[in-house]
Amino acid sequence: MDFALSDEQRMVQQMVREFAQKEIAPLIKESDRSGQMNPIVLPRLAELGILGICLPVRYGGQGMDYISLGLVCEELEAVDSTLRVVMSVHMGLNSLGLFQWASEEQKQRFLKPQARGEKIACFGLTESGAGSDVANIQSTARRAGNEYILNGEKMWISLATKAQHCLWIGKTDPKASDAHEGLSAFLVELERPGVKTGDLHGKLGMRAGSTGWIAMQDVRVPEGNRIGEEGEGFKIAMACLDNGRYTVAAGATGLIRACLEASTRYAQERQAFGRQIGRFQLVQQKIATMVQSYEAARLLYLRAGWMKNQGLRNTRETSLAKWFSTEASFQAASEAIQVHGAYGYSDEYEVERYLRNSKGAVIYEGTSEIHQLMQAGYALGYRKDTALRCELPAYDAAVWQCA
Ligand SMILES: Cc1cc2nc3c(=O)[nH]c(=O)nc-3n(C[C@H](O)[C@H](O)[C@H](O)COP(=O)(O)OP(=O)(O)OC[C@H]3O[C@@H](n4cnc5c(N)ncnc54)[C@H](O)[C@@H]3O)c2cc1C
């Protein structure tokens, strides 16, 4: 594995860093306070090509690799977690899911406008009674001739009220002996009759982002909107999570970096007992731990990105990266507040926002407990990955950059 960045990867990193720092950083405090996503965010991400960064040019993307996606997420979350969430759902959970599982016709119809940012995409898996326990999904998709009729309510859906497309998972076979095998995936255009969406309020963090619900009442979708085979919904959802979790891991790495930068800056400014607080060993210990977490988190996501580039199955490595980096970012944010003392406890400094935002990431896309079960399962030999009917395509610059 060679993790030296290519010129193209460095260009992407620089472009996103400048965008986030110049255009988003000045707005983020106000968006967080008002609980509103700034309307410039999605159009600017589209304009910059970020919403299709690691998709082939022939599908409307930029033809960059999966490591570039990780770099984008690290840079976005170093400034604003909610921008990285956009990448996690639009690109990680939805677009890469279509790239992996959709037919060529569906890629032209759904993926292309998503990659260009003409359509915003979300991912509808969770319900009020089904989060970690995906097989307990109650939403149904009943076949009626060449159509399906969708019913049910999805909760905690990022971009629910901003998206036009939802990759939606529902039950097609309520009698399946293994409930996992009774699920199927659909790409649902959210303007269809019978769809209602709304925002959730009162969130601890991610306030500058959009999290909501999507209700379907007798929503008719053609068979051509089903992604993959009937009964493949669970496998598709898990494969989508392999990509979403990668973006969360890379983003959390950026958040650790932001905590480190804020803490070192403050430790060199703030005086106590006649010295910079950075001179105290107990403050240094917190900063050293942030350095350690950042470097380890970065290597873990780069390894997962490298494996994706090679076309290697990476469920285990991506889960480890996500678990480690999100827990480490929560710790880093908490310690960054400690370094800032009382000032860290107010939104005058950004570290309190980092703490509120970092808590979400140890819950969504597999709670830390679920990742621990996965890691123990692999180590003990109870869990093994089997080949999928459709694997995420390996990166191939010559093909991906061809129009
Ligand atoms: C900000 C935010 C954005 C989100 N965006 C999306 C989205 O875009 N799309 C989407 O589909 N979902 C989304 N979610 C939902 C998220 O994926 C779920 O919240 C998550 O999967 C956990 O499910 P749950 O909340 O139902 O918790 P539960 O599954 O009910 O878990 C509750 C607690 O029990 C523990 N637990 C559960 N099962 C086990 C077990 N077997 N062993 C040990 N402990 C266990 C959990 O770890 C947790 O601590 C989002 C959530 C948040 C907070």
Short mmCIF file of N, CA and C in Angstrom, two decimals, residues 54-196:
data_model
loop_
_atom_site.label_atom_id
_atom_site.label_comp_id
_atom_site.label_asym_id
_atom_site.label_seq_id
_atom_site.Cartn_x
_atom_site.Cartn_y
_atom_site.Cartn_z
N CYS A 54 -16.35 10.45 -7.03
CA CYS A 54 -15.71 9.16 -7.33
C CYS A 54 -16.64 8.28 -8.16
N LEU A 55 -17.19 8.88 -9.21
CA LEU A 55 -17.98 8.10 -10.16
C LEU A 55 -17.42 8.35 -11.56
N PRO A 56 -17.51 7.37 -12.42
CA PRO A 56 -16.98 7.54 -13.77
C PRO A 56 -17.63 8.72 -14.50
N VAL A 57 -16.85 9.33 -15.37
CA VAL A 57 -17.33 10.47 -16.15
C VAL A 57 -18.58 10.07 -16.96
N ARG A 58 -18.61 8.82 -17.43
CA ARG A 58 -19.77 8.42 -18.26
C ARG A 58 -21.07 8.37 -17.45
N TYR A 59 -20.94 8.37 -16.13
CA TYR A 59 -22.15 8.46 -15.30
C TYR A 59 -22.29 9.85 -14.68
N GLY A 60 -21.66 10.84 -15.28
CA GLY A 60 -21.82 12.21 -14.80
C GLY A 60 -20.87 12.60 -13.68
N GLY A 61 -19.92 11.68 -13.32
CA GLY A 61 -19.01 11.96 -12.21
C GLY A 61 -17.71 12.61 -12.66
N GLN A 62 -16.79 12.70 -11.69
CA GLN A 62 -15.50 13.35 -11.95
C GLN A 62 -14.38 12.34 -12.26
N GLY A 63 -14.67 11.06 -12.14
CA GLY A 63 -13.68 10.04 -12.49
C GLY A 63 -12.53 9.91 -11.49
N MET A 64 -12.72 10.43 -10.29
CA MET A 64 -11.67 10.28 -9.27
C MET A 64 -11.87 8.97 -8.51
N ASP A 65 -10.87 8.61 -7.66
CA ASP A 65 -10.94 7.32 -6.99
C ASP A 65 -11.59 7.41 -5.61
N TYR A 66 -11.64 6.26 -4.91
CA TYR A 66 -12.31 6.22 -3.61
C TYR A 66 -11.49 6.94 -2.53
N ILE A 67 -10.17 6.95 -2.69
CA ILE A 67 -9.35 7.69 -1.70
C ILE A 67 -9.69 9.18 -1.79
N SER A 68 -9.93 9.66 -3.00
CA SER A 68 -10.32 11.08 -3.15
C SER A 68 -11.62 11.35 -2.39
N LEU A 69 -12.55 10.39 -2.42
CA LEU A 69 -13.80 10.56 -1.66
C LEU A 69 -13.47 10.71 -0.17
N GLY A 70 -12.56 9.87 0.32
CA GLY A 70 -12.17 9.97 1.73
C GLY A 70 -11.56 11.33 2.04
N LEU A 71 -10.71 11.80 1.15
CA LEU A 71 -10.05 13.10 1.38
C LEU A 71 -11.10 14.22 1.41
N VAL A 72 -12.05 14.14 0.50
CA VAL A 72 -13.14 15.14 0.46
C VAL A 72 -13.86 15.15 1.81
N CYS A 73 -14.18 13.97 2.31
CA CYS A 73 -14.94 13.88 3.58
C CYS A 73 -14.11 14.40 4.74
N GLU A 74 -12.82 14.08 4.74
CA GLU A 74 -11.96 14.59 5.82
C GLU A 74 -11.95 16.12 5.80
N GLU A 75 -11.80 16.70 4.62
CA GLU A 75 -11.74 18.17 4.54
C GLU A 75 -13.07 18.81 4.90
N LEU A 76 -14.17 18.21 4.43
CA LEU A 76 -15.48 18.80 4.74
C LEU A 76 -15.75 18.78 6.24
N GLU A 77 -15.48 17.63 6.86
CA GLU A 77 -15.85 17.53 8.28
C GLU A 77 -14.88 18.29 9.18
N ALA A 78 -13.69 18.59 8.68
CA ALA A 78 -12.78 19.44 9.48
C ALA A 78 -13.41 20.81 9.68
N VAL A 79 -14.38 21.16 8.82
CA VAL A 79 -15.06 22.46 8.96
C VAL A 79 -16.51 22.28 9.42
N ASP A 80 -17.21 21.33 8.79
CA ASP A 80 -18.64 21.21 9.11
C ASP A 80 -19.10 19.76 8.89
N SER A 81 -19.47 19.12 10.00
CA SER A 81 -19.91 17.71 9.92
C SER A 81 -21.11 17.53 8.99
N THR A 82 -21.98 18.54 8.91
CA THR A 82 -23.21 18.33 8.14
C THR A 82 -22.93 18.26 6.63
N LEU A 83 -21.83 18.88 6.20
CA LEU A 83 -21.46 18.75 4.78
C LEU A 83 -20.99 17.33 4.48
N ARG A 84 -20.25 16.79 5.43
CA ARG A 84 -19.81 15.39 5.24
C ARG A 84 -21.01 14.45 5.25
N VAL A 85 -22.03 14.76 6.07
CA VAL A 85 -23.23 13.90 6.06
C VAL A 85 -23.85 13.90 4.66
N VAL A 86 -23.84 15.03 3.99
CA VAL A 86 -24.37 15.08 2.62
C VAL A 86 -23.63 14.04 1.76
N MET A 87 -22.31 14.00 1.90
CA MET A 87 -21.53 13.03 1.11
C MET A 87 -21.83 11.60 1.54
N SER A 88 -22.06 11.41 2.83
CA SER A 88 -22.31 10.04 3.33
C SER A 88 -23.60 9.49 2.75
N VAL A 89 -24.64 10.34 2.68
CA VAL A 89 -25.90 9.79 2.19
C VAL A 89 -26.03 9.89 0.67
N HIS A 90 -25.68 11.05 0.13
CA HIS A 90 -25.84 11.23 -1.32
C HIS A 90 -24.89 10.29 -2.09
N MET A 91 -23.62 10.31 -1.67
CA MET A 91 -22.63 9.51 -2.40
C MET A 91 -22.46 8.12 -1.81
N GLY A 92 -22.15 8.06 -0.48
CA GLY A 92 -21.80 6.78 0.13
C GLY A 92 -22.95 5.78 0.11
N LEU A 93 -24.08 6.19 0.67
CA LEU A 93 -25.18 5.25 0.86
C LEU A 93 -26.04 5.07 -0.37
N ASN A 94 -26.17 6.14 -1.17
CA ASN A 94 -27.07 6.02 -2.31
C ASN A 94 -26.31 5.83 -3.63
N SER A 95 -25.54 6.83 -4.06
CA SER A 95 -24.96 6.76 -5.42
C SER A 95 -24.03 5.56 -5.58
N LEU A 96 -23.19 5.30 -4.58
CA LEU A 96 -22.30 4.14 -4.73
C LEU A 96 -23.09 2.83 -4.68
N GLY A 97 -24.23 2.86 -3.98
CA GLY A 97 -25.11 1.68 -3.98
C GLY A 97 -25.66 1.44 -5.38
N LEU A 98 -26.06 2.52 -6.05
CA LEU A 98 -26.57 2.36 -7.43
C LEU A 98 -25.43 1.91 -8.35
N PHE A 99 -24.25 2.50 -8.14
CA PHE A 99 -23.10 2.15 -8.97
C PHE A 99 -22.81 0.65 -8.87
N GLN A 100 -23.01 0.11 -7.67
CA GLN A 100 -22.71 -1.31 -7.43
C GLN A 100 -23.84 -2.24 -7.92
N TRP A 101 -25.09 -1.83 -7.71
CA TRP A 101 -26.19 -2.78 -7.87
C TRP A 101 -27.16 -2.46 -9.01
N ALA A 102 -27.20 -1.21 -9.48
CA ALA A 102 -28.24 -0.85 -10.46
C ALA A 102 -27.89 -1.36 -11.86
N SER A 103 -28.92 -1.52 -12.68
CA SER A 103 -28.69 -1.92 -14.08
C SER A 103 -28.13 -0.71 -14.84
N GLU A 104 -27.62 -0.96 -16.04
CA GLU A 104 -27.06 0.14 -16.85
C GLU A 104 -28.13 1.21 -17.10
N GLU A 105 -29.34 0.74 -17.41
CA GLU A 105 -30.44 1.70 -17.67
C GLU A 105 -30.73 2.54 -16.42
N GLN A 106 -30.73 1.91 -15.28
CA GLN A 106 -31.00 2.63 -14.02
C GLN A 106 -29.86 3.61 -13.70
N LYS A 107 -28.64 3.21 -14.05
CA LYS A 107 -27.50 4.13 -13.81
C LYS A 107 -27.68 5.39 -14.65
N GLN A 108 -28.11 5.20 -15.90
CA GLN A 108 -28.31 6.38 -16.75
C GLN A 108 -29.46 7.25 -16.21
N ARG A 109 -30.50 6.58 -15.75
CA ARG A 109 -31.72 7.29 -15.33
C ARG A 109 -31.56 7.95 -13.96
N PHE A 110 -30.95 7.24 -13.02
CA PHE A 110 -30.90 7.74 -11.64
C PHE A 110 -29.52 8.26 -11.22
N LEU A 111 -28.48 7.48 -11.57
CA LEU A 111 -27.14 7.82 -11.05
C LEU A 111 -26.58 9.08 -11.71
N LYS A 112 -26.78 9.19 -13.01
CA LYS A 112 -26.20 10.33 -13.74
C LYS A 112 -26.66 11.68 -13.16
N PRO A 113 -27.98 11.89 -13.03
CA PRO A 113 -28.39 13.18 -12.45
C PRO A 113 -27.91 13.36 -11.00
N GLN A 114 -27.73 12.27 -10.27
CA GLN A 114 -27.22 12.38 -8.90
C GLN A 114 -25.75 12.81 -8.92
N ALA A 115 -24.98 12.19 -9.80
CA ALA A 115 -23.55 12.51 -9.86
C ALA A 115 -23.34 13.97 -10.26
N ARG A 116 -24.24 14.47 -11.10
CA ARG A 116 -24.12 15.87 -11.54
C ARG A 116 -24.69 16.84 -10.50
N GLY A 117 -25.34 16.27 -9.49
CA GLY A 117 -25.94 17.11 -8.46
C GLY A 117 -27.27 17.73 -8.88
N GLU A 118 -27.83 17.20 -10.00
CA GLU A 118 -29.16 17.70 -10.43
C GLU A 118 -30.25 17.11 -9.55
N LYS A 119 -29.99 15.93 -9.02
CA LYS A 119 -30.90 15.29 -8.06
C LYS A 119 -30.10 14.97 -6.81
N ILE A 120 -30.69 15.28 -5.65
CA ILE A 120 -30.04 14.97 -4.38
C ILE A 120 -30.64 13.65 -3.88
N ALA A 121 -29.76 12.83 -3.29
CA ALA A 121 -30.16 11.47 -2.96
C ALA A 121 -30.05 11.20 -1.46
N CYS A 122 -31.00 10.41 -0.95
CA CYS A 122 -30.92 10.01 0.46
C CYS A 122 -31.13 8.50 0.57
N PHE A 123 -31.12 8.01 1.79
CA PHE A 123 -31.11 6.57 2.04
C PHE A 123 -32.11 6.26 3.14
N GLY A 124 -33.14 5.49 2.82
CA GLY A 124 -34.22 5.22 3.77
C GLY A 124 -34.21 3.79 4.26
N LEU A 125 -33.51 3.58 5.37
CA LEU A 125 -33.45 2.24 5.96
C LEU A 125 -34.17 2.24 7.31
N THR A 126 -33.77 3.18 8.20
CA THR A 126 -34.22 3.16 9.59
C THR A 126 -35.72 3.48 9.72
N GLU A 127 -36.36 2.81 10.67
CA GLU A 127 -37.75 3.11 11.04
C GLU A 127 -37.80 3.30 12.55
N SER A 128 -38.95 3.77 13.03
CA SER A 128 -39.01 4.03 14.48
C SER A 128 -38.74 2.77 15.29
N GLY A 129 -39.11 1.60 14.76
CA GLY A 129 -38.87 0.36 15.51
C GLY A 129 -37.77 -0.50 14.93
N ALA A 130 -37.02 0.01 13.96
CA ALA A 130 -35.97 -0.81 13.32
C ALA A 130 -34.76 0.05 12.97
N GLY A 131 -33.75 -0.02 13.83
CA GLY A 131 -32.49 0.70 13.57
C GLY A 131 -31.40 -0.33 13.36
N SER A 132 -30.74 -0.74 14.44
CA SER A 132 -29.71 -1.79 14.32
C SER A 132 -30.35 -3.08 13.79
N ASP A 133 -31.58 -3.34 14.21
CA ASP A 133 -32.26 -4.57 13.83
C ASP A 133 -32.99 -4.38 12.50
N VAL A 134 -32.21 -4.38 11.44
CA VAL A 134 -32.75 -4.05 10.11
C VAL A 134 -33.84 -5.02 9.68
N ALA A 135 -33.70 -6.28 10.06
CA ALA A 135 -34.67 -7.29 9.62
C ALA A 135 -36.06 -7.01 10.16
N ASN A 136 -36.17 -6.16 11.15
CA ASN A 136 -37.48 -5.84 11.73
C ASN A 136 -38.21 -4.70 10.99
N ILE A 137 -37.69 -4.31 9.85
CA ILE A 137 -38.35 -3.28 9.04
C ILE A 137 -39.82 -3.67 8.78
N GLN A 138 -40.71 -2.70 8.95
CA GLN A 138 -42.15 -2.97 8.76
C GLN A 138 -42.68 -2.40 7.44
N SER A 139 -41.95 -1.50 6.81
CA SER A 139 -42.41 -0.93 5.53
C SER A 139 -42.59 -2.07 4.52
N THR A 140 -43.61 -1.91 3.69
CA THR A 140 -43.89 -2.99 2.74
C THR A 140 -43.89 -2.49 1.31
N ALA A 141 -43.54 -3.38 0.41
CA ALA A 141 -43.62 -3.13 -1.02
C ALA A 141 -44.38 -4.31 -1.62
N ARG A 142 -45.62 -4.06 -1.94
CA ARG A 142 -46.47 -5.16 -2.44
C ARG A 142 -46.54 -5.09 -3.95
N ARG A 143 -46.30 -6.23 -4.58
CA ARG A 143 -46.33 -6.24 -6.05
C ARG A 143 -47.76 -6.16 -6.57
N ALA A 144 -47.97 -5.33 -7.62
CA ALA A 144 -49.28 -5.26 -8.28
C ALA A 144 -49.00 -5.13 -9.77
N GLY A 145 -48.99 -6.27 -10.45
CA GLY A 145 -48.67 -6.28 -11.88
C GLY A 145 -47.22 -5.86 -12.09
N ASN A 146 -47.05 -4.81 -12.91
CA ASN A 146 -45.68 -4.35 -13.19
C ASN A 146 -45.22 -3.27 -12.23
N GLU A 147 -45.99 -3.12 -11.15
CA GLU A 147 -45.66 -2.07 -10.19
C GLU A 147 -45.51 -2.66 -8.79
N TYR A 148 -45.00 -1.82 -7.89
CA TYR A 148 -45.04 -2.14 -6.46
C TYR A 148 -45.79 -1.01 -5.77
N ILE A 149 -46.47 -1.36 -4.69
CA ILE A 149 -47.17 -0.34 -3.88
C ILE A 149 -46.46 -0.27 -2.53
N LEU A 150 -45.91 0.91 -2.24
CA LEU A 150 -45.05 1.08 -1.07
C LEU A 150 -45.83 1.75 0.07
N ASN A 151 -45.64 1.23 1.27
CA ASN A 151 -46.25 1.81 2.47
C ASN A 151 -45.24 1.74 3.62
N GLY A 152 -45.32 2.72 4.52
CA GLY A 152 -44.46 2.68 5.71
C GLY A 152 -43.79 4.01 5.97
N GLU A 153 -43.14 4.11 7.12
CA GLU A 153 -42.51 5.39 7.50
C GLU A 153 -41.07 5.18 7.93
N LYS A 154 -40.20 5.94 7.31
CA LYS A 154 -38.76 5.93 7.63
C LYS A 154 -38.45 7.11 8.54
N MET A 155 -37.61 6.86 9.53
CA MET A 155 -37.27 7.90 10.52
C MET A 155 -35.76 8.15 10.52
N TRP A 156 -35.39 9.33 10.96
CA TRP A 156 -33.97 9.68 11.09
C TRP A 156 -33.28 9.65 9.73
N ILE A 157 -33.93 10.17 8.72
CA ILE A 157 -33.36 10.11 7.37
C ILE A 157 -32.69 11.45 7.05
N SER A 158 -31.37 11.40 6.88
CA SER A 158 -30.63 12.61 6.52
C SER A 158 -31.08 13.07 5.15
N LEU A 159 -31.28 14.36 4.99
CA LEU A 159 -31.68 15.02 3.73
C LEU A 159 -33.10 14.64 3.28
N ALA A 160 -33.92 14.13 4.22
CA ALA A 160 -35.28 13.70 3.84
C ALA A 160 -36.04 14.80 3.11
N THR A 161 -35.90 16.05 3.56
CA THR A 161 -36.68 17.12 2.93
C THR A 161 -35.89 17.86 1.84
N LYS A 162 -34.66 17.45 1.61
CA LYS A 162 -33.85 18.12 0.56
C LYS A 162 -33.69 17.25 -0.68
N ALA A 163 -33.89 15.92 -0.48
CA ALA A 163 -33.58 14.99 -1.57
C ALA A 163 -34.76 14.84 -2.53
N GLN A 164 -34.42 14.44 -3.76
CA GLN A 164 -35.45 14.09 -4.75
C GLN A 164 -35.51 12.57 -4.94
N HIS A 165 -34.40 11.89 -4.59
CA HIS A 165 -34.34 10.43 -4.76
C HIS A 165 -34.08 9.77 -3.41
N CYS A 166 -34.74 8.66 -3.16
CA CYS A 166 -34.45 7.90 -1.93
C CYS A 166 -34.22 6.44 -2.29
N LEU A 167 -33.12 5.90 -1.81
CA LEU A 167 -32.91 4.45 -1.90
C LEU A 167 -33.59 3.86 -0.67
N TRP A 168 -34.69 3.19 -0.92
CA TRP A 168 -35.66 2.83 0.13
C TRP A 168 -35.71 1.32 0.28
N ILE A 169 -35.71 0.85 1.52
CA ILE A 169 -35.71 -0.61 1.75
C ILE A 169 -37.04 -1.00 2.40
N GLY A 170 -37.72 -1.95 1.82
CA GLY A 170 -39.00 -2.41 2.38
C GLY A 170 -39.16 -3.91 2.18
N LYS A 171 -40.20 -4.41 2.82
CA LYS A 171 -40.44 -5.85 2.83
C LYS A 171 -41.27 -6.25 1.61
N THR A 172 -40.74 -7.14 0.77
CA THR A 172 -41.53 -7.65 -0.36
C THR A 172 -42.10 -9.02 -0.03
N ASP A 173 -41.49 -9.70 0.93
CA ASP A 173 -42.00 -11.03 1.30
C ASP A 173 -42.15 -11.11 2.82
N PRO A 174 -43.33 -10.70 3.32
CA PRO A 174 -43.52 -10.71 4.77
C PRO A 174 -43.47 -12.10 5.37
N LYS A 175 -43.58 -13.14 4.50
CA LYS A 175 -43.61 -14.51 5.04
C LYS A 175 -42.23 -15.18 4.96
N ALA A 176 -41.21 -14.46 4.52
CA ALA A 176 -39.89 -15.09 4.35
C ALA A 176 -39.45 -15.74 5.67
N SER A 177 -38.93 -16.96 5.59
CA SER A 177 -38.56 -17.66 6.84
C SER A 177 -37.40 -16.93 7.50
N ASP A 178 -36.50 -16.35 6.70
CA ASP A 178 -35.46 -15.48 7.24
C ASP A 178 -35.84 -14.06 6.83
N ALA A 179 -36.20 -13.22 7.81
CA ALA A 179 -36.73 -11.88 7.50
C ALA A 179 -35.75 -11.06 6.65
N HIS A 180 -34.44 -11.33 6.79
CA HIS A 180 -33.46 -10.59 5.97
C HIS A 180 -33.72 -10.80 4.48
N GLU A 181 -34.21 -12.00 4.16
CA GLU A 181 -34.40 -12.33 2.73
C GLU A 181 -35.73 -11.85 2.18
N GLY A 182 -36.54 -11.23 3.05
CA GLY A 182 -37.83 -10.71 2.58
C GLY A 182 -37.76 -9.24 2.19
N LEU A 183 -36.55 -8.65 2.21
CA LEU A 183 -36.42 -7.20 1.93
C LEU A 183 -35.94 -6.95 0.51
N SER A 184 -36.40 -5.82 -0.05
CA SER A 184 -35.94 -5.42 -1.39
C SER A 184 -35.66 -3.92 -1.39
N ALA A 185 -34.88 -3.49 -2.38
CA ALA A 185 -34.48 -2.07 -2.46
C ALA A 185 -35.14 -1.40 -3.66
N PHE A 186 -35.52 -0.15 -3.49
CA PHE A 186 -36.17 0.62 -4.57
C PHE A 186 -35.58 2.02 -4.62
N LEU A 187 -35.46 2.53 -5.83
CA LEU A 187 -35.12 3.95 -5.95
C LEU A 187 -36.46 4.68 -6.11
N VAL A 188 -36.82 5.48 -5.13
CA VAL A 188 -38.13 6.15 -5.17
C VAL A 188 -37.91 7.64 -5.40
N GLU A 189 -38.58 8.17 -6.44
CA GLU A 189 -38.55 9.61 -6.67
C GLU A 189 -39.54 10.22 -5.67
N LEU A 190 -39.07 11.19 -4.89
CA LEU A 190 -39.88 11.64 -3.76
C LEU A 190 -41.01 12.58 -4.15
N GLU A 191 -41.12 12.88 -5.43
CA GLU A 191 -42.28 13.69 -5.84
C GLU A 191 -43.48 12.81 -6.18
N ARG A 192 -43.33 11.49 -6.06
CA ARG A 192 -44.45 10.59 -6.39
C ARG A 192 -45.64 10.81 -5.45
N PRO A 193 -46.87 10.69 -5.98
CA PRO A 193 -48.05 10.84 -5.12
C PRO A 193 -48.01 9.85 -3.95
N GLY A 194 -48.36 10.35 -2.77
CA GLY A 194 -48.39 9.48 -1.58
C GLY A 194 -47.16 9.60 -0.69
N VAL A 195 -46.14 10.36 -1.20
CA VAL A 195 -44.92 10.54 -0.38
C VAL A 195 -45.06 11.82 0.42
N LYS A 196 -44.76 11.73 1.71
CA LYS A 196 -44.70 12.94 2.55
C LYS A 196 -43.38 12.93 3.28
#
